[in-house]
Amino acid sequence: NGKPYQTQIQSESGGRGLVVQDVDAPTSVVWGRILDYDNYKNMAPKTIESKNYKVENVKPTKKDPLSQIIFTRLKVGFPVLKLEFFIKHLYYPDLNSLTWTLDYTKKSDFNDSCGFWYVLPHPNDPDNRTRLYYSVEISMFDWVPKFVVDFMSTKALTDATGWVKKYSEQEFQKQGGMKTTKSIAVTSVGNVKEVESDEKAKNNPFKKLMFWDKSDAREKKRAKEEEAMRIAEEEKRLAAEQESEARKKIFISWTRLSMVSAVCIFGAYNIHLGISQ
């Protein structure tokens, strides 16, 4: 029916909860809103400031499919009170998820917070709709007023999925209601960009004829050069270690030989003294 499912547990200093929300837009559009942290101040309720201060790109592996680490400064405003906090996001596009905690290297006005987004194609219409999961746990300091604690642990849950639903559906309508096969990422300066998926590239018969678009080839060449440099540096380091180890073995061998020679000479001298006497 379009209404979100919500469950939550509240405590004196905070609470935790889960919301499931259906969105009439594909997952790529939904991710575009979730990752647009620099624009949260214009979309998310109570958010008055939002800015990424660091974005780290990570090469995913089978063991660890982490793609990006996104650090964001946020400030929420209430009557007579503003709260600033710093979030560390871990983005796993291959797992359709994003998790977060506080950035514990910085001082936040929240005692603690963690949570996740889980974004899946809708089972009834995977091409054009999304089933969105949002979970958060928050703990506030004792000096934070109770009405703020109540808001952050109750209404903020449905507000979070509500604004994502609203702006995702608006963006999808702007695009003409047509699904794209692009994935979403965040640039180093915090902007959201669309990346052509491998599936779309494979299905494009003119891809190989686009000789004027050499950015992909340049990127692959740069990656190969960096890998070659890394291998060369590693071989150089191993060679240096082997040379150092060989020198140590030679030194130890000569030391042992000198000690054996000294013992032999000392023994011969004692024998000579015994015969002389």
PDB file of C-alpha atoms in Angstrom:
ATOM      1  CA  ASN A   1       0.000   0.000   0.000  1.00  0.00           C
ATOM      2  CA  GLY A   2       3.016   2.301  -0.121  1.00  0.00           C
ATOM      3  CA  LYS A   3       3.114   2.921   3.629  1.00  0.00           C
ATOM      4  CA  PRO A   4       6.389   2.094   5.420  1.00  0.00           C
ATOM      5  CA  TYR A   5       6.755  -0.806   7.832  1.00  0.00           C
ATOM      6  CA  GLN A   6       8.413   0.340  11.042  1.00  0.00           C
ATOM      7  CA  THR A   7       9.611  -1.267  14.262  1.00  0.00           C
ATOM      8  CA  GLN A   8      11.593   0.423  17.029  1.00  0.00           C
ATOM      9  CA  ILE A   9      12.865   0.198  20.590  1.00  0.00           C
ATOM     10  CA  GLN A  10      13.256   3.357  22.639  1.00  0.00           C
ATOM     11  CA  SER A  11      15.418   4.036  25.703  1.00  0.00           C
ATOM     12  CA  GLU A  12      16.029   7.075  27.899  1.00  0.00           C
ATOM     13  CA  SER A  13      19.103   8.152  25.937  1.00  0.00           C
ATOM     14  CA  GLY A  14      18.164   7.009  22.426  1.00  0.00           C
ATOM     15  CA  GLY A  15      16.882   3.968  20.626  1.00  0.00           C
ATOM     16  CA  ARG A  16      17.062   1.792  17.553  1.00  0.00           C
ATOM     17  CA  GLY A  17      14.695   0.928  14.774  1.00  0.00           C
ATOM     18  CA  LEU A  18      14.109  -0.483  11.303  1.00  0.00           C
ATOM     19  CA  VAL A  19      11.984   0.903   8.462  1.00  0.00           C
ATOM     20  CA  VAL A  20      11.061  -0.824   5.190  1.00  0.00           C
ATOM     21  CA  GLN A  21       9.791   1.503   2.445  1.00  0.00           C
ATOM     22  CA  ASP A  22       8.732   0.837  -1.151  1.00  0.00           C
ATOM     23  CA  VAL A  23       9.869   3.479  -3.640  1.00  0.00           C
ATOM     24  CA  ASP A  24       8.464   4.028  -7.150  1.00  0.00           C
ATOM     25  CA  ALA A  25      11.912   4.473  -8.697  1.00  0.00           C
ATOM     26  CA  PRO A  26      14.736   2.068  -9.648  1.00  0.00           C
ATOM     27  CA  THR A  27      17.635   1.351  -7.301  1.00  0.00           C
ATOM     28  CA  SER A  28      20.110   3.514  -9.246  1.00  0.00           C
ATOM     29  CA  VAL A  29      17.940   6.602  -8.670  1.00  0.00           C
ATOM     30  CA  VAL A  30      17.488   5.749  -4.980  1.00  0.00           C
ATOM     31  CA  TRP A  31      21.238   5.350  -4.495  1.00  0.00           C
ATOM     32  CA  GLY A  32      21.717   8.708  -6.177  1.00  0.00           C
ATOM     33  CA  ARG A  33      19.679  10.376  -3.410  1.00  0.00           C
ATOM     34  CA  ILE A  34      21.224   8.421  -0.525  1.00  0.00           C
ATOM     35  CA  LEU A  35      24.804   9.166  -1.613  1.00  0.00           C
ATOM     36  CA  ASP A  36      24.181  12.858  -2.345  1.00  0.00           C
ATOM     37  CA  TYR A  37      25.436  13.908   1.093  1.00  0.00           C
ATOM     38  CA  ASP A  38      26.428  17.402   0.005  1.00  0.00           C
ATOM     39  CA  ASN A  39      22.763  18.004  -0.805  1.00  0.00           C
ATOM     40  CA  TYR A  40      21.209  16.554   2.380  1.00  0.00           C
ATOM     41  CA  LYS A  41      20.601  20.065   3.706  1.00  0.00           C
ATOM     42  CA  ASN A  42      18.134  20.552   0.838  1.00  0.00           C
ATOM     43  CA  MET A  43      16.394  17.181   1.211  1.00  0.00           C
ATOM     44  CA  ALA A  44      16.619  15.639   4.701  1.00  0.00           C
ATOM     45  CA  PRO A  45      14.368  17.157   7.416  1.00  0.00           C
ATOM     46  CA  LYS A  46      16.140  19.065  10.225  1.00  0.00           C
ATOM     47  CA  THR A  47      19.466  18.934   8.338  1.00  0.00           C
ATOM     48  CA  ILE A  48      20.907  22.457   8.044  1.00  0.00           C
ATOM     49  CA  GLU A  49      24.486  21.647   6.966  1.00  0.00           C
ATOM     50  CA  SER A  50      26.000  18.685   5.122  1.00  0.00           C
ATOM     51  CA  LYS A  51      29.378  18.232   3.445  1.00  0.00           C
ATOM     52  CA  ASN A  52      31.741  15.387   2.622  1.00  0.00           C
ATOM     53  CA  TYR A  53      35.209  16.086   4.006  1.00  0.00           C
ATOM     54  CA  LYS A  54      36.929  12.980   2.627  1.00  0.00           C
ATOM     55  CA  VAL A  55      36.153  10.258   0.088  1.00  0.00           C
ATOM     56  CA  GLU A  56      38.407   7.209  -0.240  1.00  0.00           C
ATOM     57  CA  ASN A  57      38.076   4.850  -3.208  1.00  0.00           C
ATOM     58  CA  VAL A  58      38.833   1.222  -2.420  1.00  0.00           C
ATOM     59  CA  LYS A  59      39.402  -1.641  -4.853  1.00  0.00           C
ATOM     60  CA  PRO A  60      36.791  -4.314  -4.051  1.00  0.00           C
ATOM     61  CA  THR A  61      37.843  -7.939  -3.645  1.00  0.00           C
ATOM     62  CA  LYS A  62      35.917 -11.182  -3.229  1.00  0.00           C
ATOM     63  CA  LYS A  63      36.772 -11.242   0.468  1.00  0.00           C
ATOM     64  CA  ASP A  64      36.037  -7.546   1.004  1.00  0.00           C
ATOM     65  CA  PRO A  65      33.668  -5.921  -1.543  1.00  0.00           C
ATOM     66  CA  LEU A  66      34.076  -2.459   0.011  1.00  0.00           C
ATOM     67  CA  SER A  67      34.074   0.174  -2.767  1.00  0.00           C
ATOM     68  CA  GLN A  68      34.208   3.570  -1.022  1.00  0.00           C
ATOM     69  CA  ILE A  69      34.701   5.133   2.409  1.00  0.00           C
ATOM     70  CA  ILE A  70      32.818   8.434   2.670  1.00  0.00           C
ATOM     71  CA  PHE A  71      33.327  10.843   5.565  1.00  0.00           C
ATOM     72  CA  THR A  72      30.561  13.401   6.059  1.00  0.00           C
ATOM     73  CA  ARG A  73      30.009  16.312   8.440  1.00  0.00           C
ATOM     74  CA  LEU A  74      26.335  16.916   9.242  1.00  0.00           C
ATOM     75  CA  LYS A  75      24.471  19.394  11.415  1.00  0.00           C
ATOM     76  CA  VAL A  76      20.826  19.108  12.448  1.00  0.00           C
ATOM     77  CA  GLY A  77      18.850  22.001  13.859  1.00  0.00           C
ATOM     78  CA  PHE A  78      16.125  22.184  16.494  1.00  0.00           C
ATOM     79  CA  PRO A  79      14.656  25.164  18.369  1.00  0.00           C
ATOM     80  CA  VAL A  80      17.488  26.689  20.475  1.00  0.00           C
ATOM     81  CA  LEU A  81      19.760  23.712  19.703  1.00  0.00           C
ATOM     82  CA  LYS A  82      22.030  22.545  16.872  1.00  0.00           C
ATOM     83  CA  LEU A  83      23.885  19.234  16.857  1.00  0.00           C
ATOM     84  CA  GLU A  84      26.995  18.537  14.792  1.00  0.00           C
ATOM     85  CA  PHE A  85      28.234  15.042  14.070  1.00  0.00           C
ATOM     86  CA  PHE A  86      30.732  13.267  11.816  1.00  0.00           C
ATOM     87  CA  ILE A  87      29.864  10.048   9.998  1.00  0.00           C
ATOM     88  CA  LYS A  88      32.031   7.356   8.395  1.00  0.00           C
ATOM     89  CA  HIS A  89      30.127   5.526   5.625  1.00  0.00           C
ATOM     90  CA  LEU A  90      31.211   2.199   4.101  1.00  0.00           C
ATOM     91  CA  TYR A  91      29.680   1.705   0.631  1.00  0.00           C
ATOM     92  CA  TYR A  92      29.247  -1.843  -0.744  1.00  0.00           C
ATOM     93  CA  PRO A  93      27.476  -1.529  -4.121  1.00  0.00           C
ATOM     94  CA  ASP A  94      27.951  -5.237  -4.905  1.00  0.00           C
ATOM     95  CA  LEU A  95      26.082  -6.038  -1.677  1.00  0.00           C
ATOM     96  CA  ASN A  96      23.421  -3.360  -2.299  1.00  0.00           C
ATOM     97  CA  SER A  97      24.263  -1.799   1.050  1.00  0.00           C
ATOM     98  CA  LEU A  98      25.882   1.061   2.919  1.00  0.00           C
ATOM     99  CA  THR A  99      26.771   1.006   6.618  1.00  0.00           C
ATOM    100  CA  TRP A 100      27.907   3.783   8.913  1.00  0.00           C
ATOM    101  CA  THR A 101      29.250   4.669  12.339  1.00  0.00           C
ATOM    102  CA  LEU A 102      30.465   7.898  13.848  1.00  0.00           C
ATOM    103  CA  ASP A 103      33.925   9.031  12.774  1.00  0.00           C
ATOM    104  CA  TYR A 104      35.568   8.421  16.128  1.00  0.00           C
ATOM    105  CA  THR A 105      38.592  10.543  15.232  1.00  0.00           C
ATOM    106  CA  LYS A 106      36.366  13.628  15.581  1.00  0.00           C
ATOM    107  CA  LYS A 107      34.144  14.969  18.339  1.00  0.00           C
ATOM    108  CA  SER A 108      30.404  14.638  17.669  1.00  0.00           C
ATOM    109  CA  ASP A 109      27.398  15.906  19.613  1.00  0.00           C
ATOM    110  CA  PHE A 110      25.996  12.351  19.549  1.00  0.00           C
ATOM    111  CA  ASN A 111      27.256   9.833  22.082  1.00  0.00           C
ATOM    112  CA  ASP A 112      27.125   7.156  19.367  1.00  0.00           C
ATOM    113  CA  SER A 113      25.287   6.215  16.184  1.00  0.00           C
ATOM    114  CA  CYS A 114      25.393   3.399  13.642  1.00  0.00           C
ATOM    115  CA  GLY A 115      23.138   2.000  10.965  1.00  0.00           C
ATOM    116  CA  PHE A 116      22.716   0.835   7.387  1.00  0.00           C
ATOM    117  CA  TRP A 117      20.868   1.281   4.096  1.00  0.00           C
ATOM    118  CA  TYR A 118      19.915  -1.842   2.125  1.00  0.00           C
ATOM    119  CA  VAL A 119      18.567  -1.177  -1.382  1.00  0.00           C
ATOM    120  CA  LEU A 120      16.934  -3.958  -3.420  1.00  0.00           C
ATOM    121  CA  PRO A 121      14.901  -4.122  -6.629  1.00  0.00           C
ATOM    122  CA  HIS A 122      11.227  -4.492  -5.755  1.00  0.00           C
ATOM    123  CA  PRO A 123      10.083  -8.146  -6.099  1.00  0.00           C
ATOM    124  CA  ASN A 124       6.962  -7.130  -8.068  1.00  0.00           C
ATOM    125  CA  ASP A 125       8.646  -4.609 -10.403  1.00  0.00           C
ATOM    126  CA  PRO A 126      12.450  -4.873 -10.200  1.00  0.00           C
ATOM    127  CA  ASP A 127      13.095  -2.572 -13.168  1.00  0.00           C
ATOM    128  CA  ASN A 128      11.144   0.442 -11.927  1.00  0.00           C
ATOM    129  CA  ARG A 129      10.654   0.091  -8.175  1.00  0.00           C
ATOM    130  CA  THR A 130      12.825  -0.332  -5.070  1.00  0.00           C
ATOM    131  CA  ARG A 131      12.381  -1.917  -1.669  1.00  0.00           C
ATOM    132  CA  LEU A 132      14.372   0.200   0.760  1.00  0.00           C
ATOM    133  CA  TYR A 133      15.580  -0.939   4.200  1.00  0.00           C
ATOM    134  CA  TYR A 134      16.860   1.597   6.728  1.00  0.00           C
ATOM    135  CA  SER A 135      18.119   0.839  10.226  1.00  0.00           C
ATOM    136  CA  VAL A 136      19.684   3.138  12.811  1.00  0.00           C
ATOM    137  CA  GLU A 137      20.733   2.998  16.446  1.00  0.00           C
ATOM    138  CA  ILE A 138      21.475   6.210  18.292  1.00  0.00           C
ATOM    139  CA  SER A 139      22.630   7.194  21.771  1.00  0.00           C
ATOM    140  CA  MET A 140      22.503  10.802  22.952  1.00  0.00           C
ATOM    141  CA  PHE A 141      24.379  12.563  25.743  1.00  0.00           C
ATOM    142  CA  ASP A 142      22.548  13.386  28.993  1.00  0.00           C
ATOM    143  CA  TRP A 143      22.559  17.122  28.236  1.00  0.00           C
ATOM    144  CA  VAL A 144      20.461  16.704  25.059  1.00  0.00           C
ATOM    145  CA  PRO A 145      16.782  17.666  25.663  1.00  0.00           C
ATOM    146  CA  LYS A 146      14.252  14.834  25.752  1.00  0.00           C
ATOM    147  CA  PHE A 147      12.236  16.159  22.789  1.00  0.00           C
ATOM    148  CA  VAL A 148      15.366  15.888  20.613  1.00  0.00           C
ATOM    149  CA  VAL A 149      16.049  12.340  21.856  1.00  0.00           C
ATOM    150  CA  ASP A 150      12.427  11.404  21.098  1.00  0.00           C
ATOM    151  CA  PHE A 151      12.608  12.859  17.598  1.00  0.00           C
ATOM    152  CA  MET A 152      15.939  11.228  16.716  1.00  0.00           C
ATOM    153  CA  SER A 153      14.787   7.790  17.927  1.00  0.00           C
ATOM    154  CA  THR A 154      11.220   7.818  16.521  1.00  0.00           C
ATOM    155  CA  LYS A 155      10.097  10.290  13.853  1.00  0.00           C
ATOM    156  CA  ALA A 156      13.558  10.544  12.299  1.00  0.00           C
ATOM    157  CA  LEU A 157      13.188   6.912  11.208  1.00  0.00           C
ATOM    158  CA  THR A 158      10.228   7.458   8.886  1.00  0.00           C
ATOM    159  CA  ASP A 159      11.505  10.912   7.919  1.00  0.00           C
ATOM    160  CA  ALA A 160      14.728   9.310   6.647  1.00  0.00           C
ATOM    161  CA  THR A 161      12.995   6.931   4.247  1.00  0.00           C
ATOM    162  CA  GLY A 162      10.261   9.481   3.509  1.00  0.00           C
ATOM    163  CA  TRP A 163      12.565  12.067   1.977  1.00  0.00           C
ATOM    164  CA  VAL A 164      14.482   9.409   0.018  1.00  0.00           C
ATOM    165  CA  LYS A 165      11.170   8.164  -1.417  1.00  0.00           C
ATOM    166  CA  LYS A 166       9.977  11.697  -2.265  1.00  0.00           C
ATOM    167  CA  TYR A 167      13.113  12.904  -4.051  1.00  0.00           C
ATOM    168  CA  SER A 168      13.820   9.557  -5.750  1.00  0.00           C
ATOM    169  CA  GLU A 169      10.357   9.480  -7.287  1.00  0.00           C
ATOM    170  CA  GLN A 170      10.673  13.119  -8.355  1.00  0.00           C
ATOM    171  CA  GLU A 171      14.021  12.416 -10.025  1.00  0.00           C
ATOM    172  CA  PHE A 172      12.650   9.317 -11.743  1.00  0.00           C
ATOM    173  CA  GLN A 173       9.797  11.358 -13.201  1.00  0.00           C
ATOM    174  CA  LYS A 174      12.279  13.982 -14.419  1.00  0.00           C
ATOM    175  CA  GLN A 175      14.088  11.192 -16.279  1.00  0.00           C
ATOM    176  CA  GLY A 176      10.819  10.276 -17.985  1.00  0.00           C
ATOM    177  CA  GLY A 177      10.154   7.197 -15.892  1.00  0.00           C
ATOM    178  CA  MET A 178      12.729   5.170 -17.844  1.00  0.00           C
ATOM    179  CA  LYS A 179      15.126   2.827 -16.098  1.00  0.00           C
ATOM    180  CA  THR A 180      18.882   3.369 -16.535  1.00  0.00           C
ATOM    181  CA  THR A 181      21.558   0.694 -16.163  1.00  0.00           C
ATOM    182  CA  LYS A 182      23.974   2.944 -14.360  1.00  0.00           C
ATOM    183  CA  SER A 183      25.494   2.450 -10.943  1.00  0.00           C
ATOM    184  CA  ILE A 184      26.217   5.284  -8.533  1.00  0.00           C
ATOM    185  CA  ALA A 185      29.436   6.442  -6.891  1.00  0.00           C
ATOM    186  CA  VAL A 186      30.744   9.511  -5.079  1.00  0.00           C
ATOM    187  CA  THR A 187      33.615  11.554  -6.518  1.00  0.00           C
ATOM    188  CA  SER A 188      36.595  12.728  -4.471  1.00  0.00           C
ATOM    189  CA  VAL A 189      35.036  16.182  -4.194  1.00  0.00           C
ATOM    190  CA  GLY A 190      31.737  14.769  -2.951  1.00  0.00           C
ATOM    191  CA  ASN A 191      29.628  14.891  -6.110  1.00  0.00           C
ATOM    192  CA  VAL A 192      27.429  11.954  -7.090  1.00  0.00           C
ATOM    193  CA  LYS A 193      28.237  10.470 -10.492  1.00  0.00           C
ATOM    194  CA  GLU A 194      26.652   7.784 -12.631  1.00  0.00           C
ATOM    195  CA  VAL A 195      28.840   4.938 -13.872  1.00  0.00           C
ATOM    196  CA  GLU A 196      27.863   2.795 -16.839  1.00  0.00           C
ATOM    197  CA  SER A 197      27.361  -0.773 -15.735  1.00  0.00           C
ATOM    198  CA  ASP A 198      29.252  -3.684 -17.281  1.00  0.00           C
ATOM    199  CA  GLU A 199      25.967  -5.165 -18.514  1.00  0.00           C
ATOM    200  CA  LYS A 200      25.089  -2.055 -20.517  1.00  0.00           C
ATOM    201  CA  ALA A 201      28.570  -1.860 -21.985  1.00  0.00           C
ATOM    202  CA  LYS A 202      28.374  -5.466 -23.126  1.00  0.00           C
ATOM    203  CA  ASN A 203      25.009  -4.858 -24.774  1.00  0.00           C
ATOM    204  CA  ASN A 204      26.230  -1.782 -26.648  1.00  0.00           C
ATOM    205  CA  PRO A 205      27.388  -2.913 -30.137  1.00  0.00           C
ATOM    206  CA  PHE A 206      28.977   0.481 -30.824  1.00  0.00           C
ATOM    207  CA  LYS A 207      31.173   0.462 -27.718  1.00  0.00           C
ATOM    208  CA  LYS A 208      34.241  -0.687 -29.636  1.00  0.00           C
ATOM    209  CA  LEU A 209      33.634   1.923 -32.345  1.00  0.00           C
ATOM    210  CA  MET A 210      33.740   4.841 -29.875  1.00  0.00           C
ATOM    211  CA  PHE A 211      37.393   5.549 -30.563  1.00  0.00           C
ATOM    212  CA  TRP A 212      36.906   9.176 -29.568  1.00  0.00           C
ATOM    213  CA  ASP A 213      36.192   8.141 -25.954  1.00  0.00           C
ATOM    214  CA  LYS A 214      39.588   7.025 -24.723  1.00  0.00           C
ATOM    215  CA  SER A 215      39.064   7.669 -21.010  1.00  0.00           C
ATOM    216  CA  ASP A 216      38.514   3.981 -20.269  1.00  0.00           C
ATOM    217  CA  ALA A 217      41.658   2.976 -22.171  1.00  0.00           C
ATOM    218  CA  ARG A 218      43.686   5.655 -20.389  1.00  0.00           C
ATOM    219  CA  GLU A 219      42.409   4.482 -17.049  1.00  0.00           C
ATOM    220  CA  LYS A 220      43.312   0.867 -17.821  1.00  0.00           C
ATOM    221  CA  LYS A 221      46.769   1.921 -19.021  1.00  0.00           C
ATOM    222  CA  ARG A 222      47.339   3.967 -15.870  1.00  0.00           C
ATOM    223  CA  ALA A 223      46.216   1.031 -13.708  1.00  0.00           C
ATOM    224  CA  LYS A 224      48.624  -1.318 -15.524  1.00  0.00           C
ATOM    225  CA  GLU A 225      51.500   1.153 -15.104  1.00  0.00           C
ATOM    226  CA  GLU A 226      50.772   1.528 -11.398  1.00  0.00           C
ATOM    227  CA  GLU A 227      50.624  -2.245 -10.996  1.00  0.00           C
ATOM    228  CA  ALA A 228      53.935  -2.643 -12.866  1.00  0.00           C
ATOM    229  CA  MET A 229      55.565  -0.013 -10.632  1.00  0.00           C
ATOM    230  CA  ARG A 230      54.208  -1.720  -7.539  1.00  0.00           C
ATOM    231  CA  ILE A 231      55.567  -5.113  -8.679  1.00  0.00           C
ATOM    232  CA  ALA A 232      58.955  -3.564  -9.490  1.00  0.00           C
ATOM    233  CA  GLU A 233      59.131  -1.918  -6.065  1.00  0.00           C
ATOM    234  CA  GLU A 234      58.190  -5.193  -4.394  1.00  0.00           C
ATOM    235  CA  GLU A 235      60.868  -7.103  -6.354  1.00  0.00           C
ATOM    236  CA  LYS A 236      63.429  -4.446  -5.425  1.00  0.00           C
ATOM    237  CA  ARG A 237      62.497  -4.739  -1.754  1.00  0.00           C
ATOM    238  CA  LEU A 238      62.728  -8.548  -1.828  1.00  0.00           C
ATOM    239  CA  ALA A 239      66.116  -8.392  -3.565  1.00  0.00           C
ATOM    240  CA  ALA A 240      67.401  -6.003  -0.893  1.00  0.00           C
ATOM    241  CA  GLU A 241      66.146  -8.306   1.845  1.00  0.00           C
ATOM    242  CA  GLN A 242      67.788 -11.322   0.219  1.00  0.00           C
ATOM    243  CA  GLU A 243      71.098  -9.444  -0.150  1.00  0.00           C
ATOM    244  CA  SER A 244      70.947  -8.366   3.494  1.00  0.00           C
ATOM    245  CA  GLU A 245      70.191 -11.914   4.590  1.00  0.00           C
ATOM    246  CA  ALA A 246      73.093 -13.263   2.524  1.00  0.00           C
ATOM    247  CA  ARG A 247      75.496 -10.750   4.122  1.00  0.00           C
ATOM    248  CA  LYS A 248      74.318 -11.790   7.572  1.00  0.00           C
ATOM    249  CA  LYS A 249      74.938 -15.463   6.752  1.00  0.00           C
ATOM    250  CA  ILE A 250      78.463 -14.683   5.449  1.00  0.00           C
ATOM    251  CA  PHE A 251      79.234 -12.656   8.564  1.00  0.00           C
ATOM    252  CA  ILE A 252      78.003 -15.443  10.831  1.00  0.00           C
ATOM    253  CA  SER A 253      80.045 -18.032   8.885  1.00  0.00           C
ATOM    254  CA  TRP A 254      83.249 -15.994   9.182  1.00  0.00           C
ATOM    255  CA  THR A 255      82.588 -15.406  12.883  1.00  0.00           C
ATOM    256  CA  ARG A 256      82.145 -19.115  13.493  1.00  0.00           C
ATOM    257  CA  LEU A 257      85.303 -19.919  11.463  1.00  0.00           C
ATOM    258  CA  SER A 258      87.310 -17.379  13.471  1.00  0.00           C
ATOM    259  CA  MET A 259      86.076 -18.853  16.755  1.00  0.00           C
ATOM    260  CA  VAL A 260      86.946 -22.412  15.631  1.00  0.00           C
ATOM    261  CA  SER A 261      90.404 -21.246  14.507  1.00  0.00           C
ATOM    262  CA  ALA A 262      90.992 -19.512  17.837  1.00  0.00           C
ATOM    263  CA  VAL A 263      89.971 -22.650  19.746  1.00  0.00           C
ATOM    264  CA  CYS A 264      92.287 -24.812  17.614  1.00  0.00           C
ATOM    265  CA  ILE A 265      95.222 -22.452  18.102  1.00  0.00           C
ATOM    266  CA  PHE A 266      94.586 -22.254  21.836  1.00  0.00           C
ATOM    267  CA  GLY A 267      94.396 -26.065  22.032  1.00  0.00           C
ATOM    268  CA  ALA A 268      97.632 -26.493  20.087  1.00  0.00           C
ATOM    269  CA  TYR A 269      99.349 -24.005  22.368  1.00  0.00           C
ATOM    270  CA  ASN A 270      98.238 -25.926  25.460  1.00  0.00           C
ATOM    271  CA  ILE A 271      99.482 -29.192  23.973  1.00  0.00           C
ATOM    272  CA  HIS A 272     102.820 -27.549  23.220  1.00  0.00           C
ATOM    273  CA  LEU A 273     103.116 -26.327  26.809  1.00  0.00           C
ATOM    274  CA  GLY A 274     102.316 -29.802  28.115  1.00  0.00           C
ATOM    275  CA  ILE A 275     104.978 -31.442  25.960  1.00  0.00           C
ATOM    276  CA  SER A 276     107.561 -28.807  26.936  1.00  0.00           C
ATOM    277  CA  GLN A 277     107.005 -29.467  30.608  1.00  0.00           C
TER     278      GLN A 277
END
